[in-house]
Short mmCIF file of C-alpha atoms in Angstrom, two decimals:
data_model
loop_
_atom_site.label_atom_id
_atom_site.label_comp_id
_atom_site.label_asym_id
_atom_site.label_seq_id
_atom_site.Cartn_x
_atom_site.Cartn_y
_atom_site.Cartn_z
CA UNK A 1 -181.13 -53.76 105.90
CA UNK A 2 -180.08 -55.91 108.99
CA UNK A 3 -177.47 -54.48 111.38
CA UNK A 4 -174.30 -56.23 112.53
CA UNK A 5 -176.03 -57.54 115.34
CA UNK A 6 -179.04 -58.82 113.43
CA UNK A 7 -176.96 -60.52 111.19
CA UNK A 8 -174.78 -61.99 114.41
CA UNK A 9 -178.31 -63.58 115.40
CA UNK A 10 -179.32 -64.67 112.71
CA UNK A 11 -176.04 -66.31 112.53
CA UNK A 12 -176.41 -67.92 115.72
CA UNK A 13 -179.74 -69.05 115.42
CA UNK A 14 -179.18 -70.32 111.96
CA UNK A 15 -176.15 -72.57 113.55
CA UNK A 16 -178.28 -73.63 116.46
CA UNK A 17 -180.82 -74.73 113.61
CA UNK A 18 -178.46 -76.76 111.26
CA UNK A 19 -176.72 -78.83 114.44
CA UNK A 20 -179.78 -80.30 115.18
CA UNK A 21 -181.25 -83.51 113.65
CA UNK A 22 -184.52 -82.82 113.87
CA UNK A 23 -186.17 -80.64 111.03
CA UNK A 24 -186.77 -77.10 111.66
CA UNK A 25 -188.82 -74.06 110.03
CA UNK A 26 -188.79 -70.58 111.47
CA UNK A 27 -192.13 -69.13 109.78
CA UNK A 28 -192.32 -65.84 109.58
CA UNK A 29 -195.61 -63.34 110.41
CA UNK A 30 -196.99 -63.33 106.35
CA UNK A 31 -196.67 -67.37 106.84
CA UNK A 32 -193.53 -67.34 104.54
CA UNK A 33 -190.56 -69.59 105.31
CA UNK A 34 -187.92 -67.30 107.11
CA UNK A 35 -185.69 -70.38 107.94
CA UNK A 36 -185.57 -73.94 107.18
CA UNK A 37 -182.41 -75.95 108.06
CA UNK A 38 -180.85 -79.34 106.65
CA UNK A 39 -182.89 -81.97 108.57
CA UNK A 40 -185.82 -80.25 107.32
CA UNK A 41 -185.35 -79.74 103.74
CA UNK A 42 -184.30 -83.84 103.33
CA UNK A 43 -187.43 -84.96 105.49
CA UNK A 44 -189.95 -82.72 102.88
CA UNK A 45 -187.94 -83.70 99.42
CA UNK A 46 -187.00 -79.48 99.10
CA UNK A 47 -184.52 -77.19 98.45
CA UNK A 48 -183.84 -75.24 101.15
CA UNK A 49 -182.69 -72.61 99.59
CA UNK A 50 -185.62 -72.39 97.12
CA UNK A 51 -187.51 -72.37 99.85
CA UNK A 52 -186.85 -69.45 102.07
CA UNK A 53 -189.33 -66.71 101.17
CA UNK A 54 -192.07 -68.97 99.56
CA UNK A 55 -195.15 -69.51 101.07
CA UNK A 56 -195.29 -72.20 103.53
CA UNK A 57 -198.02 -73.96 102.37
CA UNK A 58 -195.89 -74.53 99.16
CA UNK A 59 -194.23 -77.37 101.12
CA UNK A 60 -197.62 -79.10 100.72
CA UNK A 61 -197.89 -80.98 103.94
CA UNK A 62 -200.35 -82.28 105.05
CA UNK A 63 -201.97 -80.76 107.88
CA UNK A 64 -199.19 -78.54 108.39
CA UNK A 65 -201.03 -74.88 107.47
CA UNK A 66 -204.31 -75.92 109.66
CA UNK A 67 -202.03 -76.52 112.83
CA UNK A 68 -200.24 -73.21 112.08
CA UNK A 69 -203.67 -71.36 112.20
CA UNK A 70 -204.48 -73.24 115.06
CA UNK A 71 -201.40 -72.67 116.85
CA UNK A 72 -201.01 -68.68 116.02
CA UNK A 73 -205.64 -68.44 116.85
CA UNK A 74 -204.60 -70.14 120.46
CA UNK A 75 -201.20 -68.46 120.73
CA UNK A 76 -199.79 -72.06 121.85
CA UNK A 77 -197.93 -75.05 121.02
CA UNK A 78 -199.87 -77.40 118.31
CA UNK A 79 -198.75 -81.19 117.64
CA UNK A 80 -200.06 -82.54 114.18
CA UNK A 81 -199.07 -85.68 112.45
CA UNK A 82 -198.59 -86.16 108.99
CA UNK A 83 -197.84 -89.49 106.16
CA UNK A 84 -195.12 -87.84 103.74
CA UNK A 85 -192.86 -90.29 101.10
CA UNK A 86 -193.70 -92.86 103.60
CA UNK A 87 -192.75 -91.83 106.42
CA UNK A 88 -194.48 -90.77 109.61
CA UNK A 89 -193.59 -87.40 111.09
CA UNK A 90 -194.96 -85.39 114.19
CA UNK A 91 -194.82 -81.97 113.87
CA UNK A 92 -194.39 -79.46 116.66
CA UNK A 93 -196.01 -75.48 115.61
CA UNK A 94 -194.91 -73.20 118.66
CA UNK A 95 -195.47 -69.48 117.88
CA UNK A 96 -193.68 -66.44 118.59
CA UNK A 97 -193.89 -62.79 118.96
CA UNK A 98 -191.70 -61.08 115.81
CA UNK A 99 -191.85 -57.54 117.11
CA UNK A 100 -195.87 -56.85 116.76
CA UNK A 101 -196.80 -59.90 114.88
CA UNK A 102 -197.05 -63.26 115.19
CA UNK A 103 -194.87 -65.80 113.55
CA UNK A 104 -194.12 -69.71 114.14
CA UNK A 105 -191.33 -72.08 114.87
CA UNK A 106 -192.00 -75.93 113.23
CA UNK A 107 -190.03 -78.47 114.58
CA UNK A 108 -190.29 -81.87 112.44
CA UNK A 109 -189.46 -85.65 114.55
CA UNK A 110 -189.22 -88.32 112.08
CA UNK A 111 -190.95 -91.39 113.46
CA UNK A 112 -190.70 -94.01 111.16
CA UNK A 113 -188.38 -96.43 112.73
CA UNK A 114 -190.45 -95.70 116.49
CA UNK A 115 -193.31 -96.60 114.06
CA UNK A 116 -192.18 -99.92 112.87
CA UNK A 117 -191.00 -101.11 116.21
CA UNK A 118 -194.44 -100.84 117.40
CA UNK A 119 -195.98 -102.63 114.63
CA UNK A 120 -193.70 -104.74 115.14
CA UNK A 121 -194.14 -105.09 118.93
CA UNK A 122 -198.36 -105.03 118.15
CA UNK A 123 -198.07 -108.18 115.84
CA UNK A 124 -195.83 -110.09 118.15
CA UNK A 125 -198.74 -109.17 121.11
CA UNK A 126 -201.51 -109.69 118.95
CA UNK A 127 -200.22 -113.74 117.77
CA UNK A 128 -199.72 -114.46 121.30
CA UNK A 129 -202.05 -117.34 122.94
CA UNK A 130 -201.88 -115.10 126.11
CA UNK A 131 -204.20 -112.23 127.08
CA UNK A 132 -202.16 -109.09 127.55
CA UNK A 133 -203.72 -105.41 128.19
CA UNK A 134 -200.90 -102.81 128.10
CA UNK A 135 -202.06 -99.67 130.16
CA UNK A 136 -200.34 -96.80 130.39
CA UNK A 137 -198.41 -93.85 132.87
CA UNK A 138 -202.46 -92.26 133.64
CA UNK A 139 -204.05 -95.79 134.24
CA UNK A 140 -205.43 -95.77 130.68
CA UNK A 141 -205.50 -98.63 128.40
CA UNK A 142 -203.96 -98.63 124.89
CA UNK A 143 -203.85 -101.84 123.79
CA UNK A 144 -206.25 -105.11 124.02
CA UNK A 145 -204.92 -108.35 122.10
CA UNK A 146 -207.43 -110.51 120.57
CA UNK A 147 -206.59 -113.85 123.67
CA UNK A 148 -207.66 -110.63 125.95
CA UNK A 149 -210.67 -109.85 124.56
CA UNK A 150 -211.51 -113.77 124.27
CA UNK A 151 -210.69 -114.17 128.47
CA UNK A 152 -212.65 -111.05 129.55
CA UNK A 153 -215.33 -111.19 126.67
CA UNK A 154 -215.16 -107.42 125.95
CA UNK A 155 -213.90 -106.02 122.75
CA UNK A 156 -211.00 -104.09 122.75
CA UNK A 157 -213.07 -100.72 120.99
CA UNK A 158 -214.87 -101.31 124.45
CA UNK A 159 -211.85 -100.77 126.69
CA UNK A 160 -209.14 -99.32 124.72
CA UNK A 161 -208.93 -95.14 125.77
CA UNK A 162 -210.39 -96.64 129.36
CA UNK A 163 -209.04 -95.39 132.69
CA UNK A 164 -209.24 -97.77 135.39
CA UNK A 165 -207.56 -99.67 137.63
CA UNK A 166 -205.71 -102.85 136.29
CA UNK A 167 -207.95 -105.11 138.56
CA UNK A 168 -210.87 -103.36 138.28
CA UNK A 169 -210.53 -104.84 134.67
CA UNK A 170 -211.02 -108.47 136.13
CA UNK A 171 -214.10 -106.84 139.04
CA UNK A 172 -211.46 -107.05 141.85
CA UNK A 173 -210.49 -104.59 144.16
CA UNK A 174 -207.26 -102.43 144.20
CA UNK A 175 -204.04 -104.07 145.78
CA UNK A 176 -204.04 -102.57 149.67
CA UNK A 177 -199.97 -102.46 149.39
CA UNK A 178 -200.82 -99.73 146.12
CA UNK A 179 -200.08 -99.58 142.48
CA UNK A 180 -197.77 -101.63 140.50
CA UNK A 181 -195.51 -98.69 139.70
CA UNK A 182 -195.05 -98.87 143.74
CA UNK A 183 -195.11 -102.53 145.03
CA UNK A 184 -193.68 -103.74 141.77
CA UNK A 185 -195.18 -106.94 140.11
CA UNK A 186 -198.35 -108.06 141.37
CA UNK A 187 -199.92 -111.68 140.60
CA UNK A 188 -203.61 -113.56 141.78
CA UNK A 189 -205.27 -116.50 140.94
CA UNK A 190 -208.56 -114.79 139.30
CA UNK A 191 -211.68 -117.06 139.30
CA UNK A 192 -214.21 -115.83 136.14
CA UNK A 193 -217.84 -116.41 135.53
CA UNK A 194 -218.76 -114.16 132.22
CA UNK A 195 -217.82 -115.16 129.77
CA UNK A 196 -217.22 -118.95 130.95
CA UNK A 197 -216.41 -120.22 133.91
CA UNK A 198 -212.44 -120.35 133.87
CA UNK A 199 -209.77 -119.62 136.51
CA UNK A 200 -206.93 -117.37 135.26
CA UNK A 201 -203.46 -116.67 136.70
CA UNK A 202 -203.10 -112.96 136.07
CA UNK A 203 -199.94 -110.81 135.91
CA UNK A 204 -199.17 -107.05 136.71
CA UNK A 205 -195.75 -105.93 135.38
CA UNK A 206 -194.64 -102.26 135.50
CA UNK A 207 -192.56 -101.31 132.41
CA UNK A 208 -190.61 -98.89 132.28
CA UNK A 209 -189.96 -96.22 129.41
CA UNK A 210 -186.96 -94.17 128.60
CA UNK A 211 -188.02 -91.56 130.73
CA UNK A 212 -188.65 -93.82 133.74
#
């Protein structure tokens, strides 16, 4: 039976857990749900207090018991996404050492809305009569509308997951004065041969996310 100060922490940690609107699940060493607070318990559909002491693979998502192997095998953090009611979720395994064993934290991120925005934000780039290429923070690009693909004549499955060098994209050297995250925006008049003969006024502009 738990002492006082057992039940203090438990107290604590069970506070911690239900002021937080992200979805948690404290998974204990025989992979049995120890803890599972509000956020959690409304993201799956559950009860949570059905749940605590059932197996965690009774919450039947998807994905969710492989990346908890994975994450307890490597004895480090695991990100898996899953599709649940419809709604996208990313969930975070990171385990921990419960005395000799091993157990797991989950932490659940809804990302529905952050999903819709960039559908949203894809359709707007993909209808556009301009060629955009979106790189990102490592120089790699993640997104090639279809006027892009037209103006370079290289399909996006070609260059999408490439690192490189925005110019490099058109065959021109790196700007001297350095990248666009440290002159700012950059512009040239490009002159193009493959796939047609065309000159193209091309535009660098850093963007900058919440993080900076």
């Amino acid at each position: 039976m738990p002492d006082s100060n057992e039940r203090r922490s438990y107290s604590h940690i069970r506070a911690l857990m239900a002021g937080t609107s992200e979805g948690m699940i404290a998974v204990s060493p025989d992979r049995t749900v120890r803890m599972i607070n509000e956020a959690a318990s409304a993201m799956l559909g559950v009860v949570r207090n059905e749940c605590v002491g059932t197996p965690i693979d009774g919450l039947g998502v998807c994905g969710l018991n492989a990346a908890l192997r994975e994450a307890l095998d490597k004895q480090a953090a695991v990100v898996s996404k899953c599709e649940l009611n419809g709604n996208d979720y990313t969930f975070t395994v990171t385990p921990y050492v419960d005395g000799i064993a091993w157990g797991a934290v989950v932490t659940i991120r809804d990302n529905t809305e952050i999903t819709a925005v960039r559908r949203r934000s894809e359709a707007i780039l993909t209808s556009t009569s301009d060629g955009i290429v979106v790189f990102d923070a490592e120089d790699r690009i993640t997104f090639v509308n279809p006027a892009a693909e037209r103006i370079l004549g290289i399909g996006a499955e070609a260059l999408v997951g490439l690192v490189t060098d925005t110019w490099k994209v058109f065959g021109l050297a790196a700007d001297p004065e350095g990248t666009v995250r440290e002159t700012g925006t950059q512009s040239r008049e490009v002159r193009m041969e493959e796939p047609a003969h065309r000159i193209v006024d091309v535009r660098i502009d850093p963007v900058l996310d919440d993080d900076g």
